[in-house]
Amino acid sequence: MQTTYLKNVSTLTLNVDKCIGCGMCVVVCPHNVFALQEKKATVLDLDRCMECGACQTNCVAEAIYVKKGVGCAAGIILGVVKGTEPTCGCSGGGCC
Amino acid sequence: MSIIKTSSTLSLSDRLGSIKVRWGIGRTIYMKEPGLYALGEPDENSPVIVTANYKLTFDIVRSKLVGFNLYILVLDTKGVNVWCAAGKGTFGTDELITRLKATHLSEVVAHRTLILPQLGAVGVAAHEIKKQTGFKVVFGPVRAEDLSTFLINEMNATPEMRQVRFPLRDRFVLIPVELVGFVLPTLLLALFLTGLSIFHHNGLYFDAHEAKIILRNTVLAYVGGVAITPICLPWIPFRSFSAKGALVGIVLVMLISAIMTPWLLIMTAISSFIAMNFTGSSTYTSLSGVQKEMRLAVPLQLAALVMGIVWFMALRLIG
Ligand code: SF4
Ligand code: SF4
């Protein structure tokens, strides 16, 4: 089952000029967003991106930008209440 | 720093502990001591698996590795699972470097390879680890149950192993946390409505039959948001969770034949709001997406609830 969320909302951008084709983004992405074509990364399906930021963290060429965050309504509400960025409110680990 | 022995066998208290965590019983953080653990009889050539110090994660990892001889390096993630900890940065580059130094791993093993859960990539930059410690990071499978296959296949993860899915079983185990989390707000709302229900056009009195209906309907809407929507998630139309929850709410209202009553608005609002919160448990929602969804949904949910309550009051005051 391939689950996709809302269309066209992800902040992911890929700078193909900077890409050195190492393939790390393909490996680390948990939603199969990237593929390597002709030694360059390409975005297969932006709508599968959950903005986890793994690709950005592991791109040595700094070719990827994504505004990393958790897609969690409770976290967003907590952020609004506290006046901070949306945060994952869990202390235990059961959630997220 | 010493190496701590561990095994693949889970004790009764390990199992009970995991049930308690799933149900959110007891607020104590479920932590494992960070450090280097030896599973079986590892030697200097044995693989090293890195994980979080959330005890449930540690227990799952070791129980899935029956018969293996290897090291498990447990990072200090403050008792939080890999997914959450990587997002927060506690399962991150700095902590891994610190833990490598503290355990003197480079003197324990002869090789220079670390196996990390794939979701750890959110917090750990493999190229930084290589640069600063000489260790090569290999991102393994997402799920611990694939670890043994991954090790047998000479550390090759199939694309299947690398993908996060959200099967029924995973959605199921997350329901208890939501059940517990929303029970108090739901009962308070039912209590509030019961309080309002004593007002009638011909005076103040308590109607036990009506109180029962209020309790049944609010609880039904709660079940819609907390359990029915998560379980049926992929089969309910719409992409947004609040819309899915609203639809479930409407279906429930139809089932109790209350479509032309205030319950249409009240129950839909409750189910939609609770379902929206399941975005936090899901494994594919993005921050930008949830923000977009909430900008539309929260005002609608509030409006529906308020209008529903006004309608509820109007019916009894006008008589
Ligand atoms: S990780 Fe960066 S450099 Fe490597 S293929 Fe992906 S975008 Fe290109
Ligand atoms: S942010 Fe996460 S889900 Fe999105 S493309 Fe990068 S690795 Fe994949």
Short mmCIF file of C-alpha atoms in Angstrom, two decimals, chain B residues 16-316:
data_model
loop_
_atom_site.label_atom_id
_atom_site.label_comp_id
_atom_site.label_asym_id
_atom_site.label_seq_id
_atom_site.Cartn_x
_atom_site.Cartn_y
_atom_site.Cartn_z
CA LEU B 16 4.50 -6.47 30.56
CA GLY B 17 6.52 -3.29 30.26
CA SER B 18 5.83 -3.06 26.56
CA ILE B 19 2.09 -3.47 27.09
CA LYS B 20 2.15 -0.70 29.70
CA VAL B 21 3.98 1.66 27.36
CA ARG B 22 1.54 0.96 24.52
CA TRP B 23 -1.36 1.86 26.77
CA GLY B 24 0.37 4.89 28.25
CA ILE B 25 0.16 3.43 31.76
CA GLY B 26 2.59 5.05 34.17
CA ARG B 27 4.41 8.15 32.97
CA THR B 28 7.86 6.84 33.78
CA ILE B 29 10.13 7.00 30.79
CA TYR B 30 10.99 3.56 29.53
CA MET B 31 14.77 3.79 29.26
CA LYS B 32 17.71 1.51 28.75
CA GLU B 33 21.20 2.40 29.92
CA PRO B 34 23.18 3.81 26.93
CA GLY B 35 26.39 1.95 26.08
CA LEU B 36 27.77 -1.07 24.31
CA TYR B 37 25.92 -4.39 24.63
CA ALA B 38 27.13 -7.82 23.57
CA LEU B 39 24.51 -10.17 22.14
CA GLY B 40 25.69 -13.79 22.09
CA GLU B 41 29.47 -14.15 21.86
CA PRO B 42 30.68 -11.38 19.55
CA ASP B 43 34.35 -10.97 18.59
CA GLU B 44 36.31 -8.18 16.93
CA ASN B 45 34.79 -8.95 13.53
CA SER B 46 31.17 -8.96 14.65
CA PRO B 47 28.74 -6.38 13.29
CA VAL B 48 27.72 -3.35 15.32
CA ILE B 49 24.08 -2.30 15.36
CA VAL B 50 23.20 1.17 16.61
CA THR B 51 19.87 1.88 18.24
CA ALA B 52 18.00 4.19 20.62
CA ASN B 53 17.70 3.76 24.37
CA TYR B 54 13.93 3.52 24.30
CA LYS B 55 13.62 0.15 25.97
CA LEU B 56 10.84 -1.04 23.68
CA THR B 57 13.07 -0.43 20.64
CA PHE B 58 16.03 -2.15 22.27
CA ASP B 59 13.87 -5.16 23.19
CA ILE B 60 12.46 -5.46 19.67
CA VAL B 61 15.95 -5.29 18.14
CA ARG B 62 17.49 -7.95 20.38
CA SER B 63 14.49 -10.27 20.21
CA LYS B 64 14.65 -10.25 16.39
CA LEU B 65 18.31 -11.33 16.40
CA VAL B 66 18.10 -14.81 17.85
CA GLY B 67 21.32 -16.74 17.26
CA PHE B 68 23.44 -13.79 16.15
CA ASN B 69 26.70 -12.74 17.77
CA LEU B 70 27.02 -8.99 17.57
CA TYR B 71 27.30 -5.68 19.37
CA ILE B 72 24.44 -3.30 20.00
CA LEU B 73 25.47 0.30 20.56
CA VAL B 74 22.71 2.07 22.46
CA LEU B 75 22.66 5.85 22.07
CA ASP B 76 21.32 8.17 24.76
CA THR B 77 18.08 9.34 23.16
CA LYS B 78 16.44 10.13 26.51
CA GLY B 79 14.22 7.07 26.24
CA VAL B 80 12.69 8.11 22.94
CA ASN B 81 12.34 5.85 19.90
CA VAL B 82 14.57 6.22 16.84
CA TRP B 83 12.00 7.97 14.67
CA CYS B 84 11.15 10.66 17.22
CA ALA B 85 14.69 10.98 18.54
CA ALA B 86 16.14 11.45 15.06
CA GLY B 87 13.61 14.21 14.46
CA LYS B 88 14.59 15.91 17.70
CA GLY B 89 18.27 15.42 17.02
CA THR B 90 19.00 13.23 20.06
CA PHE B 91 19.56 10.26 17.76
CA GLY B 92 22.06 12.37 15.89
CA THR B 93 25.56 12.86 14.60
CA ASP B 94 26.90 14.40 17.83
CA GLU B 95 25.47 11.74 20.15
CA LEU B 96 26.80 8.94 17.95
CA ILE B 97 30.29 10.44 18.00
CA THR B 98 30.14 10.91 21.78
CA ARG B 99 28.97 7.34 22.32
CA LEU B 100 31.64 5.91 20.00
CA LYS B 101 34.29 7.64 22.10
CA ALA B 102 32.76 6.75 25.46
CA THR B 103 32.56 3.03 24.62
CA HIS B 104 35.96 2.91 22.88
CA LEU B 105 34.32 0.95 20.11
CA SER B 106 37.31 1.41 17.81
CA GLU B 107 39.32 -0.73 20.25
CA VAL B 108 36.61 -3.37 20.58
CA VAL B 109 36.11 -4.12 16.90
CA ALA B 110 38.66 -4.42 14.12
CA HIS B 111 36.35 -3.23 11.34
CA ARG B 112 34.96 0.27 10.80
CA THR B 113 31.30 -0.25 9.94
CA LEU B 114 28.18 0.73 11.86
CA ILE B 115 24.66 -0.41 11.04
CA LEU B 116 22.01 2.20 11.75
CA PRO B 117 18.27 1.92 11.37
CA GLN B 118 17.29 3.71 8.22
CA LEU B 119 15.08 6.18 10.09
CA GLY B 120 18.20 7.30 11.97
CA ALA B 121 19.26 9.04 8.78
CA VAL B 122 17.01 11.92 9.77
CA GLY B 123 19.45 12.81 12.53
CA VAL B 124 22.73 11.21 11.55
CA ALA B 125 24.82 12.51 8.66
CA ALA B 126 26.79 9.50 7.44
CA HIS B 127 29.50 11.61 5.79
CA GLU B 128 30.12 13.53 9.03
CA ILE B 129 30.57 10.30 11.00
CA LYS B 130 33.03 9.04 8.42
CA LYS B 131 34.97 12.28 8.48
CA GLN B 132 35.13 12.60 12.25
CA THR B 133 35.48 8.99 13.41
CA GLY B 134 36.49 6.90 10.40
CA PHE B 135 33.42 4.70 10.83
CA LYS B 136 31.32 4.00 7.78
CA VAL B 137 27.60 4.22 8.38
CA VAL B 138 25.39 1.69 6.63
CA PHE B 139 21.70 2.42 6.86
CA GLY B 140 19.87 -0.83 7.43
CA PRO B 141 16.21 -1.68 7.16
CA VAL B 142 13.43 0.46 8.57
CA ARG B 143 11.94 -2.40 10.58
CA ALA B 144 13.83 -4.47 13.14
CA GLU B 145 12.26 -7.70 11.91
CA ASP B 146 14.19 -7.32 8.64
CA LEU B 147 17.53 -7.01 10.46
CA SER B 148 18.40 -10.69 10.39
CA THR B 149 17.72 -10.98 6.64
CA PHE B 150 19.75 -7.83 6.10
CA LEU B 151 22.72 -9.30 8.00
CA ILE B 152 22.49 -12.65 6.22
CA ASN B 153 22.34 -10.86 2.84
CA GLU B 154 25.68 -9.20 3.54
CA MET B 155 24.12 -5.91 4.55
CA ASN B 156 21.93 -5.39 1.53
CA ALA B 157 18.55 -3.89 2.18
CA THR B 158 15.94 -4.48 -0.47
CA PRO B 159 13.87 -1.43 -1.55
CA GLU B 160 11.01 -3.08 0.35
CA MET B 161 13.01 -2.96 3.57
CA ARG B 162 13.75 0.71 3.04
CA GLN B 163 10.20 1.85 2.71
CA VAL B 164 8.05 3.00 5.53
CA ARG B 165 4.62 1.56 5.22
CA PHE B 166 1.67 1.90 7.50
CA PRO B 167 -0.04 -1.48 7.60
CA LEU B 168 -3.12 -2.33 9.60
CA ARG B 169 -1.07 -3.91 12.37
CA ASP B 170 0.96 -0.73 12.89
CA ARG B 171 -2.14 1.42 12.91
CA PHE B 172 -3.72 -0.97 15.38
CA VAL B 173 -0.98 -0.83 18.00
CA LEU B 174 -1.12 2.99 17.98
CA ILE B 175 -4.79 3.13 18.85
CA PRO B 176 -4.42 2.59 22.63
CA VAL B 177 -2.34 5.76 23.00
CA GLU B 178 -5.04 7.77 21.23
CA LEU B 179 -7.81 6.03 23.18
CA VAL B 180 -6.23 7.03 26.46
CA GLY B 181 -5.30 10.53 25.29
CA PHE B 182 -8.79 11.60 24.25
CA VAL B 183 -10.93 9.87 26.85
CA LEU B 184 -10.90 12.73 29.36
CA PRO B 185 -11.72 15.56 26.88
CA THR B 186 -14.54 13.42 25.47
CA LEU B 187 -16.06 12.74 28.87
CA LEU B 188 -15.72 16.41 29.84
CA LEU B 189 -17.58 17.42 26.70
CA ALA B 190 -20.31 14.87 27.47
CA LEU B 191 -20.52 16.25 31.00
CA PHE B 192 -20.76 19.80 29.69
CA LEU B 193 -23.58 18.85 27.30
CA THR B 194 -25.36 17.00 30.10
CA GLY B 195 -25.07 20.14 32.20
CA LEU B 196 -26.68 22.16 29.41
CA SER B 197 -29.39 19.56 28.92
CA ILE B 198 -31.07 20.39 32.22
CA PHE B 199 -32.36 23.63 30.68
CA HIS B 200 -35.82 23.17 29.18
CA HIS B 201 -38.41 25.71 28.03
CA ASN B 202 -40.63 24.66 30.90
CA GLY B 203 -38.02 24.69 33.63
CA LEU B 204 -34.91 23.02 34.95
CA TYR B 205 -34.81 19.29 35.35
CA PHE B 206 -32.49 16.37 34.77
CA ASP B 207 -33.54 13.82 32.19
CA ALA B 208 -31.63 10.57 32.66
CA HIS B 209 -32.67 9.22 29.28
CA GLU B 210 -31.28 12.27 27.56
CA ALA B 211 -28.03 12.07 29.55
CA LYS B 212 -27.61 8.53 28.29
CA ILE B 213 -28.06 9.62 24.69
CA ILE B 214 -25.51 12.39 25.16
CA LEU B 215 -22.96 9.99 26.57
CA ARG B 216 -23.58 7.38 23.88
CA ASN B 217 -23.29 9.90 21.03
CA THR B 218 -20.12 11.60 22.25
CA VAL B 219 -18.47 8.27 22.93
CA LEU B 220 -19.52 7.01 19.51
CA ALA B 221 -17.97 10.05 17.83
CA TYR B 222 -14.82 9.53 19.92
CA VAL B 223 -14.60 5.92 18.76
CA GLY B 224 -15.01 7.18 15.19
CA GLY B 225 -12.00 9.46 15.48
CA VAL B 226 -9.84 7.38 17.73
CA ALA B 227 -10.33 3.90 16.26
CA ILE B 228 -12.54 3.64 13.17
CA THR B 229 -10.71 6.30 11.15
CA PRO B 230 -7.18 5.00 11.94
CA ILE B 231 -8.14 1.40 11.21
CA CYS B 232 -9.93 2.18 7.94
CA LEU B 233 -7.50 4.96 6.99
CA PRO B 234 -6.54 3.86 3.46
CA TRP B 235 -10.08 2.90 2.51
CA ILE B 236 -11.78 6.15 3.51
CA PRO B 237 -11.92 8.71 0.69
CA PHE B 238 -10.10 12.08 0.96
CA ARG B 239 -6.45 12.67 1.71
CA SER B 240 -6.83 14.93 4.69
CA PHE B 241 -7.30 13.18 8.02
CA SER B 242 -9.87 15.68 9.30
CA ALA B 243 -12.03 15.07 6.22
CA LYS B 244 -11.75 11.31 6.73
CA GLY B 245 -12.76 11.74 10.36
CA ALA B 246 -15.66 14.02 9.44
CA LEU B 247 -16.96 11.46 6.97
CA VAL B 248 -16.79 8.72 9.59
CA GLY B 249 -18.66 11.05 11.97
CA ILE B 250 -21.42 11.62 9.41
CA VAL B 251 -21.77 7.90 8.74
CA LEU B 252 -22.11 7.27 12.48
CA VAL B 253 -24.76 9.99 12.73
CA MET B 254 -26.66 8.27 9.92
CA LEU B 255 -26.37 4.92 11.67
CA ILE B 256 -28.07 6.30 14.76
CA SER B 257 -30.62 8.13 12.58
CA ALA B 258 -29.71 11.54 13.93
CA ILE B 259 -28.98 13.30 10.68
CA MET B 260 -31.46 16.18 11.21
CA THR B 261 -30.35 16.83 14.77
CA PRO B 262 -27.56 18.89 16.38
CA TRP B 263 -25.59 15.66 16.65
CA LEU B 264 -24.80 15.92 12.97
CA LEU B 265 -22.59 18.92 13.74
CA ILE B 266 -21.34 17.89 17.17
CA MET B 267 -20.38 14.32 16.32
CA THR B 268 -18.80 15.27 13.01
CA ALA B 269 -16.68 17.90 14.76
CA ILE B 270 -15.49 15.49 17.46
CA SER B 271 -14.64 12.67 15.07
CA SER B 272 -12.90 15.04 12.66
CA PHE B 273 -10.79 16.69 15.37
CA ILE B 274 -9.65 13.44 16.93
CA ALA B 275 -8.92 11.87 13.54
CA MET B 276 -6.82 14.91 12.62
CA ASN B 277 -4.62 14.14 15.61
CA PHE B 278 -3.79 10.76 14.18
CA THR B 279 -1.49 12.59 11.74
CA GLY B 280 1.03 12.50 14.58
CA SER B 281 0.95 8.71 14.67
CA SER B 282 0.92 8.20 10.94
CA THR B 283 4.14 7.63 9.06
CA TYR B 284 3.54 9.68 5.94
CA THR B 285 2.15 13.08 6.86
CA SER B 286 4.35 16.13 6.38
CA LEU B 287 4.45 19.25 8.52
CA SER B 288 3.45 21.47 5.59
CA GLY B 289 0.56 19.16 4.80
CA VAL B 290 -0.78 19.04 8.34
CA GLN B 291 -0.49 22.82 8.64
CA LYS B 292 -2.46 23.24 5.43
CA GLU B 293 -5.10 20.78 6.56
CA MET B 294 -5.46 22.45 9.97
CA ARG B 295 -5.85 25.96 8.58
CA LEU B 296 -9.08 24.85 6.97
CA ALA B 297 -10.21 22.13 9.36
CA VAL B 298 -9.80 23.70 12.81
CA PRO B 299 -12.07 26.71 12.14
CA LEU B 300 -14.67 24.40 10.58
CA GLN B 301 -14.52 21.97 13.50
CA LEU B 302 -14.91 24.81 15.99
CA ALA B 303 -17.77 26.36 14.03
CA ALA B 304 -19.55 23.01 13.74
CA LEU B 305 -19.19 22.34 17.46
CA VAL B 306 -20.41 25.79 18.49
CA MET B 307 -23.31 25.75 16.03
CA GLY B 308 -24.18 22.24 17.11
CA ILE B 309 -24.33 23.32 20.75
CA VAL B 310 -26.41 26.40 19.89
CA TRP B 311 -28.82 24.19 17.93
CA PHE B 312 -28.90 21.74 20.85
CA MET B 313 -29.84 24.57 23.24
CA ALA B 314 -32.30 26.20 20.85
CA LEU B 315 -34.28 22.98 20.50
CA ARG B 316 -34.86 22.65 24.21
#
